[in-house]
CSV table of C-alpha atoms in Angstrom, one decimal:
chain,number,residue,atom,x,y,z
D,1,MET,CA,-29.1,-21.2,5.7
D,2,SER,CA,-31.1,-24.1,4.3
D,3,SER,CA,-30.0,-27.7,5.0
D,4,ARG,CA,-29.2,-28.1,1.3
D,5,ARG,CA,-26.9,-25.1,1.3
D,6,HIS,CA,-25.3,-26.5,4.4
D,7,PHE,CA,-24.6,-29.7,2.4
D,8,LEU,CA,-23.2,-27.8,-0.6
D,9,ALA,CA,-20.9,-25.7,1.6
D,10,ALA,CA,-19.7,-28.7,3.6
D,11,ALA,CA,-19.0,-30.6,0.4
D,12,LEU,CA,-17.0,-27.7,-0.9
D,13,VAL,CA,-14.8,-27.5,2.2
D,14,GLY,CA,-14.3,-31.2,2.1
D,15,ALA,CA,-12.8,-31.3,-1.4
D,16,VAL,CA,-10.5,-28.4,-0.6
D,17,GLY,CA,-9.3,-30.5,2.3
D,18,PHE,CA,-8.6,-33.4,0.1
D,19,PHE,CA,-5.8,-31.5,-1.6
D,20,SER,CA,-4.3,-29.8,1.3
D,21,PHE,CA,-1.6,-32.4,1.8
D,22,SER,CA,-1.0,-33.4,-1.9
D,23,SER,CA,2.7,-32.2,-1.9
D,24,ALA,CA,3.5,-34.7,0.8
D,25,PHE,CA,2.1,-37.6,-1.3
D,26,ALA,CA,3.2,-36.5,-4.8
D,27,ALA,CA,3.4,-40.2,-6.0
D,28,GLU,CA,-0.3,-40.6,-5.4
D,29,SER,CA,-2.9,-39.9,-8.1
D,30,ALA,CA,-5.5,-37.3,-7.3
D,31,THR,CA,-8.1,-40.1,-7.1
D,32,GLU,CA,-6.1,-42.2,-4.8
D,33,PHE,CA,-5.4,-39.3,-2.6
D,34,ALA,CA,-9.0,-38.3,-2.4
D,35,GLU,CA,-10.1,-41.8,-1.5
D,36,ARG,CA,-7.5,-42.1,1.3
D,37,THR,CA,-8.2,-38.8,2.9
D,38,SER,CA,-12.0,-38.8,2.8
D,39,ALA,CA,-12.1,-40.8,6.0
D,40,ASP,CA,-10.0,-38.0,7.6
D,41,LEU,CA,-12.5,-35.4,6.4
D,42,VAL,CA,-15.4,-37.2,8.1
D,43,LYS,CA,-13.4,-37.2,11.4
D,44,ILE,CA,-12.8,-33.5,11.1
D,45,ILE,CA,-16.5,-32.8,10.6
D,46,ASP,CA,-17.5,-35.0,13.6
D,47,GLU,CA,-14.9,-33.3,15.9
D,48,GLY,CA,-16.0,-29.9,14.8
D,49,GLN,CA,-19.6,-30.6,15.6
D,50,SER,CA,-18.9,-31.6,19.1
D,51,THR,CA,-16.8,-28.6,20.0
D,52,TYR,CA,-18.3,-25.8,17.9
D,53,LYS,CA,-20.8,-24.5,20.5
D,54,ALA,CA,-18.2,-24.2,23.2
D,55,ASP,CA,-15.5,-22.7,21.1
D,56,PRO,CA,-16.6,-21.7,17.5
D,57,GLU,CA,-13.3,-19.9,16.8
D,58,LYS,CA,-11.4,-23.1,17.2
D,59,LEU,CA,-13.1,-24.6,14.1
D,60,HIS,CA,-12.9,-21.3,12.2
D,61,GLU,CA,-9.2,-21.3,12.7
D,62,LYS,CA,-8.8,-24.9,11.7
D,63,ILE,CA,-10.8,-24.4,8.5
D,64,GLY,CA,-8.8,-21.2,7.8
D,65,VAL,CA,-5.5,-23.0,8.0
D,66,LEU,CA,-6.9,-25.7,5.8
D,67,LEU,CA,-8.0,-23.2,3.1
D,68,ASP,CA,-4.8,-21.2,3.3
D,69,ASP,CA,-2.9,-24.3,2.4
D,70,VAL,CA,-4.5,-24.6,-1.0
D,71,VAL,CA,-6.4,-21.5,-1.9
D,72,ASP,CA,-4.9,-18.3,-3.4
D,73,PHE,CA,-7.4,-15.9,-1.8
D,74,GLU,CA,-5.8,-12.9,-3.5
D,75,GLY,CA,-6.1,-14.6,-6.9
D,76,ILE,CA,-9.7,-15.7,-6.4
D,77,ALA,CA,-10.6,-12.3,-5.0
D,78,ARG,CA,-9.2,-10.7,-8.1
D,79,GLY,CA,-11.4,-12.9,-10.3
D,80,VAL,CA,-14.4,-12.2,-8.2
D,81,MET,CA,-13.9,-8.4,-8.5
D,82,GLY,CA,-13.5,-8.8,-12.3
D,83,LYS,CA,-11.1,-7.1,-14.6
D,84,GLN,CA,-12.8,-3.7,-14.6
D,85,PHE,CA,-13.3,-3.3,-10.9
D,86,TYR,CA,-9.9,-4.8,-10.0
D,87,ALA,CA,-8.2,-2.3,-12.4
D,88,GLU,CA,-10.1,0.6,-10.7
D,89,ALA,CA,-9.4,-0.6,-7.1
D,90,SER,CA,-6.5,0.8,-5.1
D,91,ALA,CA,-3.9,-1.5,-3.6
D,92,GLU,CA,-5.5,-1.1,-0.2
D,93,GLN,CA,-9.0,-2.0,-1.6
D,94,LYS,CA,-7.6,-5.1,-3.3
D,95,SER,CA,-5.9,-6.3,-0.1
D,96,SER,CA,-8.9,-5.5,2.0
D,97,PHE,CA,-11.3,-7.4,-0.2
D,98,ALA,CA,-9.0,-10.5,-0.3
D,99,LYS,CA,-9.0,-10.5,3.5
D,100,THR,CA,-12.8,-9.9,3.8
D,101,PHE,CA,-13.5,-12.6,1.2
D,102,ARG,CA,-11.3,-15.1,3.0
D,103,ALA,CA,-12.9,-14.3,6.4
D,104,SER,CA,-16.5,-14.7,5.0
D,105,LEU,CA,-15.7,-18.0,3.4
D,106,VAL,CA,-14.0,-19.4,6.5
D,107,LYS,CA,-16.9,-18.5,8.8
D,108,ALA,CA,-19.6,-19.7,6.3
D,109,TYR,CA,-17.9,-23.0,5.8
D,110,SER,CA,-17.3,-23.6,9.5
D,111,GLN,CA,-20.9,-23.0,10.2
D,112,ALA,CA,-21.9,-25.2,7.2
D,113,LEU,CA,-19.9,-28.1,8.4
D,114,VAL,CA,-21.5,-28.0,11.8
D,115,GLY,CA,-25.0,-27.5,10.4
D,116,PHE,CA,-24.8,-30.2,7.8
D,117,GLY,CA,-23.9,-33.2,10.0
D,118,ARG,CA,-22.5,-36.5,8.9
D,119,MET,CA,-21.6,-37.1,5.2
D,120,GLU,CA,-20.0,-39.6,2.9
D,121,ILE,CA,-18.0,-38.8,-0.2
D,122,ASN,CA,-17.5,-41.1,-3.2
D,123,VAL,CA,-14.6,-40.0,-5.5
D,124,LEU,CA,-15.6,-40.9,-9.0
D,125,GLY,CA,-12.2,-40.1,-10.6
D,126,ALA,CA,-9.9,-37.5,-12.0
D,127,LYS,CA,-9.2,-36.5,-15.6
D,128,GLY,CA,-7.4,-33.8,-17.5
D,129,PRO,CA,-5.0,-32.9,-20.4
D,130,ASP,CA,-1.9,-33.5,-18.4
D,131,ASP,CA,-0.4,-33.8,-14.9
D,132,SER,CA,-0.6,-30.0,-14.3
D,133,LYS,CA,-4.4,-29.7,-14.9
D,134,GLN,CA,-7.0,-32.0,-13.5
D,135,THR,CA,-10.7,-32.1,-12.6
D,136,VAL,CA,-12.0,-34.4,-9.9
D,137,ASP,CA,-15.6,-35.5,-9.9
D,138,MET,CA,-17.2,-36.6,-6.6
D,139,LEU,CA,-20.6,-37.5,-5.2
D,140,ALA,CA,-21.3,-36.3,-1.7
D,141,LYS,CA,-24.1,-38.0,0.3
D,142,SER,CA,-25.8,-37.0,3.5
D,143,VAL,CA,-25.8,-39.9,6.0
D,144,GLU,CA,-28.9,-38.4,7.7
D,145,ASP,CA,-31.3,-38.1,4.8
D,146,GLY,CA,-29.6,-39.6,1.7
D,147,THR,CA,-29.4,-36.3,-0.2
D,148,GLN,CA,-26.7,-36.5,-3.0
D,149,VAL,CA,-24.8,-33.6,-4.5
D,150,SER,CA,-22.4,-33.7,-7.5
D,151,VAL,CA,-19.2,-31.8,-7.1
D,152,ARG,CA,-16.4,-31.0,-9.6
D,153,TYR,CA,-13.1,-29.3,-8.8
D,154,SER,CA,-10.8,-27.7,-11.3
D,155,MET,CA,-7.2,-28.0,-10.1
D,156,ALA,CA,-3.8,-26.9,-11.3
D,157,ALA,CA,-0.3,-28.0,-10.1
D,158,LYS,CA,2.1,-25.2,-9.4
D,159,LYS,CA,4.7,-28.0,-9.5
D,160,PRO,CA,4.4,-31.8,-9.6
D,161,GLY,CA,2.1,-32.9,-6.8
D,162,ASP,CA,1.5,-29.4,-5.5
D,163,TRP,CA,-2.1,-28.8,-6.3
D,164,VAL,CA,-4.3,-25.7,-5.9
D,165,VAL,CA,-8.0,-25.5,-6.5
D,166,ARG,CA,-8.9,-23.0,-9.2
D,167,ASN,CA,-12.6,-23.3,-9.3
D,168,MET,CA,-15.5,-25.4,-8.1
D,169,ILE,CA,-18.8,-26.5,-9.7
D,170,ILE,CA,-21.4,-27.8,-7.3
D,171,GLU,CA,-24.7,-29.2,-8.7
D,172,GLY,CA,-23.9,-27.3,-11.9
D,173,ILE,CA,-23.3,-24.0,-10.2
D,174,ASN,CA,-20.0,-22.4,-11.1
D,175,LEU,CA,-18.9,-20.7,-7.8
D,176,GLY,CA,-16.4,-18.4,-9.4
D,177,GLN,CA,-18.9,-17.0,-11.8
D,178,THR,CA,-21.5,-16.8,-9.1
D,179,TYR,CA,-19.3,-14.7,-6.7
D,180,ARG,CA,-18.3,-12.5,-9.6
D,181,SER,CA,-21.9,-11.7,-10.5
D,182,GLN,CA,-22.7,-11.0,-6.9
D,183,PHE,CA,-19.8,-8.5,-6.6
D,184,ALA,CA,-20.9,-6.7,-9.8
D,185,SER,CA,-24.5,-6.6,-8.5
D,186,SER,CA,-23.4,-5.2,-5.2
D,187,MET,CA,-21.3,-2.5,-6.9
D,188,SER,CA,-24.4,-1.5,-8.9
D,189,GLN,CA,-26.7,-1.4,-5.9
D,190,ASN,CA,-24.2,0.7,-3.9
D,191,GLY,CA,-23.6,3.2,-6.7
D,192,GLY,CA,-20.0,2.1,-7.4
D,193,ASP,CA,-18.9,2.6,-3.8
D,194,MET,CA,-16.3,-0.1,-3.6
D,195,ASP,CA,-15.4,0.6,0.0
D,196,LYS,CA,-19.0,0.0,1.0
D,197,VAL,CA,-19.2,-3.2,-1.1
D,198,ILE,CA,-16.1,-4.6,0.6
D,199,ALA,CA,-17.3,-3.5,4.1
D,200,THR,CA,-20.7,-5.2,3.6
D,201,TRP,CA,-19.5,-8.3,1.7
D,202,SER,CA,-20.0,-10.7,4.6
D,203,GLU,CA,-23.5,-9.4,5.2
D,204,THR,CA,-24.3,-9.7,1.5
D,205,GLU,CA,-23.2,-13.3,1.4
D,206,ALA,CA,-25.1,-14.2,4.5
D,207,ALA,CA,-28.3,-13.0,2.9
D,208,LYS,CA,-27.9,-15.3,-0.2
């Protein structure tokens, strides 16, 4: 994985982390919360780097817990499969892909955090039509080489202050659309064998 992709993945995990505790601070705005918790994110990255080689599963588990708190993996997996393939999939295939999708993300982002190194995040602000839908713009910067990456997160509130991340756009790349295209391409390449696509999803992602 390139250093730039390390940066993008690390930035992605960081913003998800920003909103993992939103329900506990419902009075805060999204911007205030992001600013306050960015320091905590940097600490998590630093700690993960120092212990990853000795115990990689520890960081995988920590990131997994973080993502589970704010990400509807079943809902995202449904969107990645697309309407047609999701309708054709069995209940077992839907469940299997959601689990596989989650596992691949957790592992990739854990590795990205370690590989990227130190970073700073500048929260530029939140905007949206109402308190139930907001987007947050951020600028992530590598402490080591000064690389900057623009990040935008689309969020929805299941109830006041209880945010979930619905989609992410990093450097203009819509991740939801990207994963959906990759799933469709894999289905085509594997002759519509959904079980094979699901079984090899992690390998497919690692090759990107």
